[in-house]
PDB file of C-alpha atoms and ligand atoms in Angstrom:
ATOM      1  CA  MET A   8       0.110  -0.073  -0.039  1.00 94.00           C
ATOM      2  CA  TYR A   9       2.807   2.257  -0.078  1.00 94.00           C
ATOM      3  CA  GLY A  10       2.916   5.607  -1.680  1.00 96.00           C
ATOM      4  CA  ARG A  11      -1.590   5.105  -1.860  1.00 96.00           C
ATOM      5  CA  ASP A  12      -3.917   7.598  -0.469  1.00 98.00           C
ATOM      6  CA  LEU A  13      -6.749   6.625   1.484  1.00 98.00           C
ATOM      7  CA  LEU A  14      -9.914   8.763   0.300  1.00 98.00           C
ATOM      8  CA  SER A  15     -12.420   6.176   0.705  1.00 98.00           C
ATOM      9  CA  ILE A  16     -12.889   2.745   1.833  1.00 98.00           C
ATOM     10  CA  ALA A  17     -14.271   1.598  -1.002  1.00 96.00           C
ATOM     11  CA  ASP A  18     -10.701   2.242  -2.843  1.00 95.00           C
ATOM     12  CA  LEU A  19      -9.362  -0.840  -0.365  1.00 97.00           C
ATOM     13  CA  SER A  20      -9.669  -4.514  -1.476  1.00 97.00           C
ATOM     14  CA  PRO A  21     -10.746  -6.666   1.349  1.00 97.00           C
ATOM     15  CA  GLU A  22      -7.434  -7.689   2.166  1.00 97.00           C
ATOM     16  CA  GLU A  23      -5.981  -4.412   2.093  1.00 97.00           C
ATOM     17  CA  LEU A  24      -8.865  -3.988   4.666  1.00 98.00           C
ATOM     18  CA  ASP A  25      -7.744  -6.867   6.593  1.00 98.00           C
ATOM     19  CA  ARG A  26      -4.257  -6.211   6.239  1.00 97.00           C
ATOM     20  CA  ILE A  27      -4.643  -2.478   8.219  1.00 98.00           C
ATOM     21  CA  LEU A  28      -6.508  -4.315  11.066  1.00 98.00           C
ATOM     22  CA  GLN A  29      -4.105  -6.497  10.962  1.00 97.00           C
ATOM     23  CA  THR A  30      -1.139  -3.817  11.366  1.00 96.00           C
ATOM     24  CA  ALA A  31      -3.042  -2.536  14.349  1.00 97.00           C
ATOM     25  CA  LEU A  32      -3.930  -5.204  16.252  1.00 97.00           C
ATOM     26  CA  SER A  33      -0.077  -6.134  16.243  1.00 95.00           C
ATOM     27  CA  LEU A  34       1.195  -2.193  16.737  1.00 95.00           C
ATOM     28  CA  LYS A  35      -1.638  -2.465  19.545  1.00 96.00           C
ATOM     29  CA  ARG A  36      -0.415  -5.144  21.090  1.00 93.00           C
ATOM     30  CA  ASP A  37       2.894  -4.972  20.716  1.00 86.00           C
ATOM     31  CA  GLY A  38       3.596  -1.709  21.340  1.00 79.00           C
ATOM     32  CA  GLY A  39       5.917  -1.710  18.416  1.00 69.00           C
ATOM     33  CA  GLY A  40       6.543   0.775  15.488  1.00 72.00           C
ATOM     34  CA  ALA A  41       9.015   3.124  17.043  1.00 79.00           C
ATOM     35  CA  ARG A  42      11.259   3.635  14.270  1.00 89.00           C
ATOM     36  CA  LEU A  43       8.613   2.903  11.527  1.00 93.00           C
ATOM     37  CA  LEU A  44       8.140   6.704  10.057  1.00 96.00           C
ATOM     38  CA  ALA A  45      11.746   8.422  11.598  1.00 95.00           C
ATOM     39  CA  GLY A  46      12.344  11.265  10.078  1.00 95.00           C
ATOM     40  CA  LYS A  47       8.834  11.332   8.620  1.00 97.00           C
ATOM     41  CA  THR A  48       6.315  13.869   8.317  1.00 98.00           C
ATOM     42  CA  LEU A  49       2.615  14.454   8.415  1.00 98.00           C
ATOM     43  CA  ALA A  50       0.982  17.805   7.268  1.00 98.00           C
ATOM     44  CA  LEU A  51      -2.744  17.724   9.243  1.00 98.00           C
ATOM     45  CA  ILE A  52      -5.330  19.921   7.150  1.00 97.00           C
ATOM     46  CA  PHE A  53      -8.241  20.764   8.853  1.00 96.00           C
ATOM     47  CA  GLU A  54     -10.775  22.862   7.463  1.00 95.00           C
ATOM     48  CA  LYS A  55     -12.996  22.014  10.866  1.00 92.00           C
ATOM     49  CA  PRO A  56     -12.720  21.387  14.210  1.00 93.00           C
ATOM     50  CA  SER A  57     -11.302  17.639  15.558  1.00 96.00           C
ATOM     51  CA  LEU A  58     -10.399  16.135  18.876  1.00 97.00           C
ATOM     52  CA  ARG A  59      -9.716  12.571  18.257  1.00 98.00           C
ATOM     53  CA  THR A  60      -8.828  12.650  14.377  1.00 98.00           C
ATOM     54  CA  ARG A  61      -6.130  15.686  15.506  1.00 97.00           C
ATOM     55  CA  VAL A  62      -4.358  13.941  18.466  1.00 98.00           C
ATOM     56  CA  SER A  63      -4.403  10.726  16.996  1.00 98.00           C
ATOM     57  CA  PHE A  64      -2.967  11.589  14.104  1.00 98.00           C
ATOM     58  CA  ASP A  65      -0.185  13.691  15.966  1.00 98.00           C
ATOM     59  CA  VAL A  66       0.547  11.182  18.881  1.00 97.00           C
ATOM     60  CA  ALA A  67       0.164   8.262  16.001  1.00 97.00           C
ATOM     61  CA  MET A  68       3.417  10.080  14.278  1.00 97.00           C
ATOM     62  CA  HIS A  69       5.303  10.593  17.380  1.00 96.00           C
ATOM     63  CA  GLU A  70       5.073   6.875  17.929  1.00 95.00           C
ATOM     64  CA  LEU A  71       6.118   5.926  14.500  1.00 96.00           C
ATOM     65  CA  GLY A  72       9.416   8.211  15.281  1.00 96.00           C
ATOM     66  CA  GLY A  73       8.182  10.797  13.247  1.00 97.00           C
ATOM     67  CA  HIS A  74       6.447  13.792  13.561  1.00 96.00           C
ATOM     68  CA  ALA A  75       2.738  16.285  12.051  1.00 98.00           C
ATOM     69  CA  VAL A  76       2.461  19.770  11.590  1.00 98.00           C
ATOM     70  CA  TYR A  77      -1.057  21.350  12.064  1.00 97.00           C
ATOM     71  CA  LEU A  78      -2.703  23.436   9.599  1.00 95.00           C
ATOM     72  CA  SER A  79      -6.100  24.971  10.309  1.00 89.00           C
ATOM     73  CA  GLN A  80      -8.090  26.844   7.870  1.00 87.00           C
ATOM     74  CA  SER A  81      -7.280  30.274   8.978  1.00 88.00           C
ATOM     75  CA  GLU A  82      -3.858  29.743   8.065  1.00 88.00           C
ATOM     76  CA  VAL A  83      -3.877  28.174   5.162  1.00 87.00           C
ATOM     77  CA  GLY A  84      -7.282  28.942   3.405  1.00 84.00           C
ATOM     78  CA  LEU A  85      -7.447  25.492   1.133  1.00 89.00           C
ATOM     79  CA  GLY A  86      -8.925  26.730  -2.096  1.00 87.00           C
ATOM     80  CA  GLN A  87      -9.090  30.376  -0.869  1.00 89.00           C
ATOM     81  CA  ARG A  88      -5.628  32.060   0.315  1.00 91.00           C
ATOM     82  CA  GLU A  89      -4.133  29.325  -2.242  1.00 93.00           C
ATOM     83  CA  PRO A  90      -5.394  27.154  -4.874  1.00 96.00           C
ATOM     84  CA  VAL A  91      -5.684  23.643  -3.104  1.00 97.00           C
ATOM     85  CA  ALA A  92      -3.414  22.499  -6.815  1.00 97.00           C
ATOM     86  CA  ASP A  93      -0.747  24.593  -5.232  1.00 97.00           C
ATOM     87  CA  VAL A  94      -0.983  23.524  -1.478  1.00 97.00           C
ATOM     88  CA  ALA A  95      -0.710  19.966  -2.546  1.00 98.00           C
ATOM     89  CA  ARG A  96       2.548  20.458  -4.457  1.00 98.00           C
ATOM     90  CA  VAL A  97       4.101  22.548  -1.710  1.00 97.00           C
ATOM     91  CA  LEU A  98       3.495  20.456   1.264  1.00 97.00           C
ATOM     92  CA  SER A  99       4.472  18.073  -1.317  1.00 98.00           C
ATOM     93  CA  ARG A 100       8.187  19.212  -1.134  1.00 98.00           C
ATOM     94  CA  TYR A 101       8.330  19.587   2.817  1.00 98.00           C
ATOM     95  CA  VAL A 102       6.614  16.483   4.036  1.00 98.00           C
ATOM     96  CA  ASP A 103       5.818  12.289   3.375  1.00 98.00           C
ATOM     97  CA  VAL A 104       2.670  12.284   3.898  1.00 98.00           C
ATOM     98  CA  ILE A 105      -1.271  14.520   4.253  1.00 98.00           C
ATOM     99  CA  ALA A 106      -4.246  13.906   6.139  1.00 98.00           C
ATOM    100  CA  ALA A 107      -7.082  16.637   5.427  1.00 98.00           C
ATOM    101  CA  ARG A 108     -10.566  17.256   7.034  1.00 97.00           C
ATOM    102  CA  THR A 109     -11.833  18.884   4.244  1.00 96.00           C
ATOM    103  CA  TYR A 110     -16.351  20.029   3.882  1.00 95.00           C
ATOM    104  CA  LEU A 111     -16.086  19.030   0.257  1.00 96.00           C
ATOM    105  CA  HIS A 112     -14.818  15.575  -0.922  1.00 97.00           C
ATOM    106  CA  GLN A 113     -13.547  17.205  -4.263  1.00 97.00           C
ATOM    107  CA  THR A 114     -11.190  19.083  -1.947  1.00 97.00           C
ATOM    108  CA  LEU A 115      -9.459  15.660  -1.037  1.00 98.00           C
ATOM    109  CA  LEU A 116      -9.758  14.518  -4.330  1.00 98.00           C
ATOM    110  CA  ASP A 117      -7.931  18.116  -5.644  1.00 98.00           C
ATOM    111  CA  LEU A 118      -5.503  17.635  -3.193  1.00 98.00           C
ATOM    112  CA  ALA A 119      -4.560  14.098  -4.070  1.00 98.00           C
ATOM    113  CA  ARG A 120      -4.378  14.480  -7.866  1.00 98.00           C
ATOM    114  CA  HIS A 121      -2.153  16.997  -7.200  1.00 98.00           C
ATOM    115  CA  ALA A 122       0.144  15.588  -4.245  1.00 98.00           C
ATOM    116  CA  GLY A 123       3.445  13.642  -4.401  1.00 98.00           C
ATOM    117  CA  VAL A 124       2.988  12.064  -1.652  1.00 98.00           C
ATOM    118  CA  PRO A 125       0.069  10.263  -0.277  1.00 98.00           C
ATOM    119  CA  VAL A 126      -2.914  12.093   0.798  1.00 98.00           C
ATOM    120  CA  ILE A 127      -5.746  10.307   3.859  1.00 98.00           C
ATOM    121  CA  ASN A 128      -9.069  11.658   4.502  1.00 98.00           C
ATOM    122  CA  ALA A 129      -9.722  12.430   8.130  1.00 98.00           C
ATOM    123  CA  LEU A 130     -13.158  13.177   7.391  1.00 98.00           C
ATOM    124  CA  SER A 131     -15.009  14.568   4.221  1.00 97.00           C
ATOM    125  CA  ASP A 132     -18.996  15.254   3.707  1.00 96.00           C
ATOM    126  CA  GLU A 133     -18.838  11.736   1.912  1.00 97.00           C
ATOM    127  CA  GLU A 134     -16.697   9.425   3.885  1.00 97.00           C
ATOM    128  CA  HIS A 135     -14.779   9.259   7.316  1.00 98.00           C
ATOM    129  CA  PRO A 136     -12.336   6.074   6.401  1.00 98.00           C
ATOM    130  CA  CYS A 137     -10.163   6.035   9.686  1.00 98.00           C
ATOM    131  CA  GLN A 138     -13.172   6.313  11.909  1.00 98.00           C
ATOM    132  CA  ALA A 139     -14.660   3.332  10.126  1.00 98.00           C
ATOM    133  CA  LEU A 140     -11.126   1.793  10.453  1.00 98.00           C
ATOM    134  CA  ALA A 141     -11.000   2.044  13.819  1.00 98.00           C
ATOM    135  CA  ASP A 142     -14.457   1.293  14.236  1.00 98.00           C
ATOM    136  CA  LEU A 143     -14.410  -2.957  12.556  1.00 98.00           C
ATOM    137  CA  LEU A 144     -10.768  -2.603  14.853  1.00 98.00           C
ATOM    138  CA  THR A 145     -13.191  -2.047  17.949  1.00 98.00           C
ATOM    139  CA  VAL A 146     -15.552  -4.840  16.698  1.00 98.00           C
ATOM    140  CA  LEU A 147     -13.004  -7.282  15.718  1.00 98.00           C
ATOM    141  CA  GLU A 148     -11.516  -7.196  18.661  1.00 98.00           C
ATOM    142  CA  ARG A 149     -14.777  -7.874  21.262  1.00 98.00           C
ATOM    143  CA  PHE A 150     -15.681 -10.929  18.206  1.00 98.00           C
ATOM    144  CA  GLY A 151     -12.500 -12.142  17.301  1.00 98.00           C
ATOM    145  CA  THR A 152     -13.894 -11.828  14.207  1.00 98.00           C
ATOM    146  CA  LEU A 153     -15.847  -9.444  11.473  1.00 98.00           C
ATOM    147  CA  ARG A 154     -17.161 -12.508   9.121  1.00 98.00           C
ATOM    148  CA  GLY A 155     -20.864 -12.671  10.056  1.00 97.00           C
ATOM    149  CA  VAL A 156     -21.046 -10.260  12.969  1.00 98.00           C
ATOM    150  CA  ARG A 157     -23.913  -8.132  12.935  1.00 98.00           C
ATOM    151  CA  LEU A 158     -24.331  -4.435  13.077  1.00 98.00           C
ATOM    152  CA  ALA A 159     -27.176  -2.092  13.219  1.00 98.00           C
ATOM    153  CA  TYR A 160     -26.807   1.203  12.012  1.00 98.00           C
ATOM    154  CA  VAL A 161     -29.347   3.615  13.349  1.00 98.00           C
ATOM    155  CA  GLY A 162     -29.749   6.915  12.496  1.00 97.00           C
ATOM    156  CA  ASP A 163     -28.036   9.604   9.392  1.00 96.00           C
ATOM    157  CA  GLY A 164     -27.022   7.911   6.062  1.00 97.00           C
ATOM    158  CA  PHE A 165     -23.922  10.268   6.590  1.00 95.00           C
ATOM    159  CA  ASN A 166     -20.299  10.349   5.942  1.00 97.00           C
ATOM    160  CA  VAL A 167     -19.586   7.840   8.783  1.00 98.00           C
ATOM    161  CA  ALA A 168     -22.261   5.370   7.841  1.00 98.00           C
ATOM    162  CA  ALA A 169     -21.280   4.987   4.413  1.00 98.00           C
ATOM    163  CA  SER A 170     -17.470   4.246   5.297  1.00 98.00           C
ATOM    164  CA  LEU A 171     -18.949   2.042   7.829  1.00 98.00           C
ATOM    165  CA  ALA A 172     -21.405   0.496   5.726  1.00 98.00           C
ATOM    166  CA  GLU A 173     -18.837   0.101   2.872  1.00 98.00           C
ATOM    167  CA  ALA A 174     -15.716  -1.292   5.648  1.00 98.00           C
ATOM    168  CA  ALA A 175     -18.486  -4.022   6.776  1.00 98.00           C
ATOM    169  CA  ALA A 176     -19.918  -5.496   3.621  1.00 98.00           C
ATOM    170  CA  LEU A 177     -15.789  -5.637   2.796  1.00 98.00           C
ATOM    171  CA  ALA A 178     -15.322  -7.904   5.807  1.00 98.00           C
ATOM    172  CA  ALA A 179     -18.277 -10.205   4.985  1.00 98.00           C
ATOM    173  CA  MET A 180     -20.685  -9.221   8.218  1.00 98.00           C
ATOM    174  CA  SER A 181     -23.970  -8.457   8.021  1.00 98.00           C
ATOM    175  CA  PHE A 182     -25.229  -5.069   8.010  1.00 98.00           C
ATOM    176  CA  ALA A 183     -28.289  -3.504   8.875  1.00 98.00           C
ATOM    177  CA  ILE A 184     -29.426   0.228   8.771  1.00 98.00           C
ATOM    178  CA  ALA A 185     -31.981   2.439   9.614  1.00 98.00           C
ATOM    179  CA  SER A 186     -32.436   6.066   8.916  1.00 98.00           C
ATOM    180  CA  PRO A 187     -35.248   8.603   8.110  1.00 97.00           C
ATOM    181  CA  ALA A 188     -36.382   9.493   4.420  1.00 95.00           C
ATOM    182  CA  GLY A 189     -34.649  12.152   3.062  1.00 94.00           C
ATOM    183  CA  TYR A 190     -31.029  10.810   5.197  1.00 96.00           C
ATOM    184  CA  ARG A 191     -30.705   7.534   3.468  1.00 97.00           C
ATOM    185  CA  LEU A 192     -27.506   6.114   2.384  1.00 97.00           C
ATOM    186  CA  PRO A 193     -26.500   7.746  -1.131  1.00 96.00           C
ATOM    187  CA  ASP A 194     -27.475   5.343  -4.350  1.00 96.00           C
ATOM    188  CA  ALA A 195     -24.071   5.107  -5.185  1.00 95.00           C
ATOM    189  CA  THR A 196     -23.111   3.647  -1.937  1.00 96.00           C
ATOM    190  CA  LEU A 197     -25.848   1.336  -1.777  1.00 97.00           C
ATOM    191  CA  ARG A 198     -25.006   0.025  -5.150  1.00 97.00           C
ATOM    192  CA  PHE A 199     -21.787  -0.387  -3.546  1.00 97.00           C
ATOM    193  CA  ILE A 200     -22.218  -2.212  -0.498  1.00 97.00           C
ATOM    194  CA  GLU A 201     -24.650  -4.377  -1.940  1.00 97.00           C
ATOM    195  CA  ARG A 202     -22.203  -5.758  -4.921  1.00 97.00           C
ATOM    196  CA  THR A 203     -19.712  -5.978  -2.470  1.00 98.00           C
ATOM    197  CA  ALA A 204     -21.737  -8.194   0.439  1.00 97.00           C
ATOM    198  CA  ALA A 205     -22.450 -10.482  -2.721  1.00 97.00           C
ATOM    199  CA  ASP A 206     -18.807 -10.760  -3.426  1.00 97.00           C
ATOM    200  CA  SER A 207     -17.575 -11.052   0.119  1.00 97.00           C
ATOM    201  CA  GLY A 208     -20.037 -13.663   1.828  1.00 97.00           C
ATOM    202  CA  GLY A 209     -21.940 -10.126   3.759  1.00 98.00           C
ATOM    203  CA  ARG A 210     -25.447  -9.082   3.779  1.00 97.00           C
ATOM    204  CA  ILE A 211     -27.071  -5.392   3.995  1.00 97.00           C
ATOM    205  CA  ASP A 212     -29.665  -4.891   5.013  1.00 97.00           C
ATOM    206  CA  VAL A 213     -31.901  -1.407   4.606  1.00 97.00           C
ATOM    207  CA  CYS A 214     -34.653  -1.897   7.296  1.00 98.00           C
ATOM    208  CA  ALA A 215     -38.140   0.468   7.814  1.00 97.00           C
ATOM    209  CA  THR A 216     -37.383   0.798  11.484  1.00 98.00           C
ATOM    210  CA  PRO A 217     -34.812   0.991  14.278  1.00 98.00           C
ATOM    211  CA  ALA A 218     -36.155  -1.792  15.755  1.00 98.00           C
ATOM    212  CA  GLU A 219     -36.161  -4.206  13.090  1.00 98.00           C
ATOM    213  CA  ALA A 220     -32.503  -3.270  12.307  1.00 98.00           C
ATOM    214  CA  VAL A 221     -31.250  -2.894  15.722  1.00 98.00           C
ATOM    215  CA  ARG A 222     -33.284  -6.908  16.616  1.00 98.00           C
ATOM    216  CA  GLY A 223     -30.640  -9.818  16.866  1.00 97.00           C
ATOM    217  CA  ALA A 224     -27.788  -7.305  16.634  1.00 98.00           C
ATOM    218  CA  ASP A 225     -24.256  -7.931  17.635  1.00 98.00           C
ATOM    219  CA  VAL A 226     -23.204  -4.239  17.527  1.00 98.00           C
ATOM    220  CA  VAL A 227     -25.358  -1.122  17.881  1.00 98.00           C
ATOM    221  CA  TYR A 228     -24.168   2.241  16.381  1.00 98.00           C
ATOM    222  CA  THR A 229     -25.609   5.627  16.184  1.00 98.00           C
ATOM    223  CA  ASP A 230     -24.229   9.078  15.324  1.00 97.00           C
ATOM    224  CA  VAL A 231     -25.078  12.613  15.608  1.00 96.00           C
ATOM    225  CA  TRP A 232     -28.017  14.222  13.768  1.00 95.00           C
ATOM    226  CA  THR A 233     -26.714  17.290  12.744  1.00 89.00           C
ATOM    227  CA  SER A 234     -22.796  16.862  11.986  1.00 77.00           C
ATOM    228  CA  MET A 235     -20.638  20.035  11.369  1.00 75.00           C
ATOM    229  CA  GLY A 236     -21.395  22.329   9.238  1.00 77.00           C
ATOM    230  CA  GLN A 237     -25.288  21.458   9.516  1.00 77.00           C
ATOM    231  CA  GLU A 238     -25.776  23.395  12.671  1.00 81.00           C
ATOM    232  CA  ASP A 239     -29.019  25.474  10.783  1.00 84.00           C
ATOM    233  CA  SER A 240     -30.960  22.378  10.077  1.00 86.00           C
ATOM    234  CA  TYR A 241     -31.094  21.254  13.890  1.00 86.00           C
ATOM    235  CA  ALA A 242     -34.538  22.054  14.344  1.00 89.00           C
ATOM    236  CA  GLU A 243     -35.730  20.015  10.905  1.00 91.00           C
ATOM    237  CA  ARG A 244     -33.060  17.050  11.712  1.00 93.00           C
ATOM    238  CA  LYS A 245     -34.526  16.996  14.923  1.00 91.00           C
ATOM    239  CA  GLU A 246     -38.181  16.298  13.991  1.00 93.00           C
ATOM    240  CA  ALA A 247     -37.196  14.059  11.251  1.00 95.00           C
ATOM    241  CA  PHE A 248     -34.686  11.750  13.441  1.00 96.00           C
ATOM    242  CA  ALA A 249     -37.363  11.470  16.252  1.00 96.00           C
ATOM    243  CA  GLY A 250     -37.933   7.454  17.380  1.00 97.00           C
ATOM    244  CA  TYR A 251     -34.621   6.910  16.141  1.00 98.00           C
ATOM    245  CA  THR A 252     -32.757   7.595  19.860  1.00 98.00           C
ATOM    246  CA  VAL A 253     -30.685   4.833  20.884  1.00 98.00           C
ATOM    247  CA  THR A 254     -32.784   4.428  24.192  1.00 98.00           C
ATOM    248  CA  ALA A 255     -31.957   1.285  26.522  1.00 98.00           C
ATOM    249  CA  GLU A 256     -35.288  -0.468  25.565  1.00 98.00           C
ATOM    250  CA  LEU A 257     -34.446  -0.489  21.645  1.00 98.00           C
ATOM    251  CA  LEU A 258     -30.746  -1.432  22.616  1.00 98.00           C
ATOM    252  CA  ALA A 259     -32.370  -4.534  24.271  1.00 98.00           C
ATOM    253  CA  LEU A 260     -33.720  -5.770  21.336  1.00 98.00           C
ATOM    254  CA  ALA A 261     -30.184  -6.876  19.990  1.00 98.00           C
ATOM    255  CA  ASN A 262     -28.704 -10.045  21.469  1.00 98.00           C
ATOM    256  CA  PRO A 263     -27.920  -9.871  25.363  1.00 97.00           C
ATOM    257  CA  SER A 264     -23.599  -9.601  24.913  1.00 97.00           C
ATOM    258  CA  ALA A 265     -24.482  -6.324  21.937  1.00 98.00           C
ATOM    259  CA  ILE A 266     -22.164  -3.714  22.397  1.00 98.00           C
ATOM    260  CA  PHE A 267     -22.897   0.085  21.462  1.00 98.00           C
ATOM    261  CA  MET A 268     -21.194   2.114  19.770  1.00 98.00           C
ATOM    262  CA  HIS A 269     -20.610   5.595  18.397  1.00 98.00           C
ATOM    263  CA  ASP A 270     -18.005   7.792  16.765  1.00 98.00           C
ATOM    264  CA  LEU A 271     -18.174  10.450  18.904  1.00 98.00           C
ATOM    265  CA  PRO A 272     -19.229  13.649  19.776  1.00 97.00           C
ATOM    266  CA  ALA A 273     -22.214  12.515  21.243  1.00 97.00           C
ATOM    267  CA  HIS A 274     -25.153  14.604  21.723  1.00 96.00           C
ATOM    268  CA  ARG A 275     -26.590  13.095  24.617  1.00 97.00           C
ATOM    269  CA  GLY A 276     -30.285  13.465  24.055  1.00 96.00           C
ATOM    270  CA  ASP A 277     -30.955  13.133  20.626  1.00 96.00           C
ATOM    271  CA  GLU A 278     -28.951  10.071  18.831  1.00 97.00           C
ATOM    272  CA  VAL A 279     -28.615   8.262  22.124  1.00 98.00           C
ATOM    273  CA  THR A 280     -29.757   7.689  25.905  1.00 98.00           C
ATOM    274  CA  GLU A 281     -27.125   9.123  28.652  1.00 98.00           C
ATOM    275  CA  GLU A 282     -28.327   6.028  29.993  1.00 98.00           C
ATOM    276  CA  VAL A 283     -26.634   3.720  26.886  1.00 98.00           C
ATOM    277  CA  ILE A 284     -23.583   5.622  25.838  1.00 98.00           C
ATOM    278  CA  GLU A 285     -22.948   5.095  29.748  1.00 98.00           C
ATOM    279  CA  GLY A 286     -24.443   1.841  30.030  1.00 98.00           C
ATOM    280  CA  ALA A 287     -21.597  -1.669  30.473  1.00 98.00           C
ATOM    281  CA  GLN A 288     -22.287  -2.583  26.981  1.00 98.00           C
ATOM    282  CA  SER A 289     -21.211   1.234  25.084  1.00 98.00           C
ATOM    283  CA  VAL A 290     -17.569   0.523  24.297  1.00 98.00           C
ATOM    284  CA  VAL A 291     -17.185   4.246  22.875  1.00 98.00           C
ATOM    285  CA  PHE A 292     -13.218   5.177  24.497  1.00 98.00           C
ATOM    286  CA  ASP A 293     -12.733   1.793  23.117  1.00 98.00           C
ATOM    287  CA  GLN A 294     -13.443   3.229  19.478  1.00 98.00           C
ATOM    288  CA  ALA A 295     -11.968   6.536  20.513  1.00 98.00           C
ATOM    289  CA  GLU A 296      -8.890   4.948  21.410  1.00 98.00           C
ATOM    290  CA  ASN A 297      -8.566   2.284  18.318  1.00 98.00           C
ATOM    291  CA  ARG A 298      -8.122   5.789  16.295  1.00 98.00           C
ATOM    292  CA  LEU A 299      -4.783   6.068  17.447  1.00 98.00           C
ATOM    293  CA  HIS A 300      -4.339   2.597  16.579  1.00 98.00           C
ATOM    294  CA  ALA A 301      -5.739   2.378  12.892  1.00 98.00           C
ATOM    295  CA  GLN A 302      -4.079   5.480  12.029  1.00 98.00           C
ATOM    296  CA  LYS A 303      -0.833   4.194  12.751  1.00 97.00           C
ATOM    297  CA  ALA A 304      -1.214   1.011  10.587  1.00 97.00           C
ATOM    298  CA  ILE A 305      -2.534   3.281   8.284  1.00 98.00           C
ATOM    299  CA  LEU A 306       0.513   5.895   8.217  1.00 98.00           C
ATOM    300  CA  ALA A 307       2.776   2.676   8.686  1.00 97.00           C
ATOM    301  CA  LEU A 308       1.788   1.302   5.469  1.00 97.00           C
ATOM    302  CA  VAL A 309       1.153   3.912   3.223  1.00 97.00           C
ATOM    303  CA  ALA A 310       4.287   6.547   3.738  1.00 96.00           C
ATOM    304  CA  GLY A 311       6.859   3.485   6.308  1.00 92.00           C
ATOM    305  CA  ASP A 312       9.962   2.390   3.946  1.00 84.00           C
ATOM    306  CA  GLN A 313       9.886  -1.018   5.855  1.00 76.00           C
ATOM    307  CA  ALA A 314       7.535  -3.507   4.231  1.00 71.00           C
ATOM    308  CA  LEU A 315       4.572  -4.876   6.799  1.00 72.00           C
TER     309      LEU A 315
HETATM  310  N1  LIG B 409     -14.983  10.627  15.542  1.00 66.71           N
HETATM  311  C1  LIG B 409     -14.073  12.479  15.443  1.00 66.71           C
HETATM  312  O1  LIG B 409     -13.815  11.998  13.986  1.00 66.71           O
HETATM  313  O2  LIG B 409     -13.900  12.800  16.486  1.00 66.71           O
HETATM  314  P1  LIG B 409     -13.331  14.204  15.840  1.00 66.71           P
HETATM  315  O3  LIG B 409     -14.248  15.082  15.022  1.00 66.71           O
HETATM  316  O4  LIG B 409     -13.188  14.768  17.264  1.00 66.71           O
HETATM  317  O5  LIG B 409     -11.739  13.974  15.048  1.00 66.71           O
END
C-alpha cells in the first residue's frame, strides 16, 4: 500500500482492509513501530474542528518516530488564500504524507490529484474511512472475527455511515441500517455495498424502522443527527429523526451481549440516551482509542519504508 491515498473505504480490497486491521492489532499489542516513520512528517490540514482525529494522528506520528505539523484553515486558506493544487504541490516538497479534513470530498480529490505524497481522508462530506477502520478494529477485538457479525446502524446515512457500511461489506459482516426518509445512504454507496457484500459473503439490510435493524444485532451504532456545518438545520433534523434515539429499550432488542458504538462527539438526549452511552454495553472510548492504532497502521503502510 506504499504511496497510496486513502480517500474512501471503497478504494480498498478486502485483503487491504484486513492488512490494515492486522497491522493495527499488531502495533497495539506489541507497542512497536517506534522507528517505522523515523524522520517523516505528516501535514494535518483541518477545515473543521476535531479532537480525536487531530490528536490521534499527531500522537501516531510521534509514536512511529516522526512528527506532525497542524495547519488550520485560517492559516492555510485551502482554496481561498491559495488554490488547492498549489497547497498540495508545496506541501509535497516538505512532508511525506498529508491527512486532511475538508467540507467537500472534492477538495480531497483535488489535493490527492496534485500531491506527490499520499493523502488520507480525515473526514469529508462523503466518508470517514479512518473512523470506520477504528470501528472494525474495535468489533474485531470484541468478537474475534468480523465475518457474520451483525451491525445495526440507526440514524443519519451520512459520511460515518457510508464508510462503515463499505467496510462492513468488504469484511463480510451483516450490516443493517435504518434511516429516516431524506437521510438515507446515497444510491452510489448502496450499490457499492450490495455488490461488495454479494462478493464477500456479507449481508446488507435496509430496514424500515430502528427496531427492525437492531433486533438480534451484535453491535448497535449511531452518530449525531446534525454534523459539523449542518447546524442551521438542527430543528428540522430533530423532527425528522424522532424515534431514532438509541434508548435502553431499543438496545434491549439486540443480542444480550451486544455492544453500543458511537464515533463521538455525541449529543446525549438526541441520537443516544445518557443511560446507553454511559452503560455497560458502551465501548465508545475503546473506539476512540482505536483511532490511534488504526491510523498508526495506515500511516506505516502508506508512508513507511519498511515492509509490514
Ligand atoms: N470521531 C471523530 O472524527 O472525532 P473528531 O471530530 O473529534 O476528530
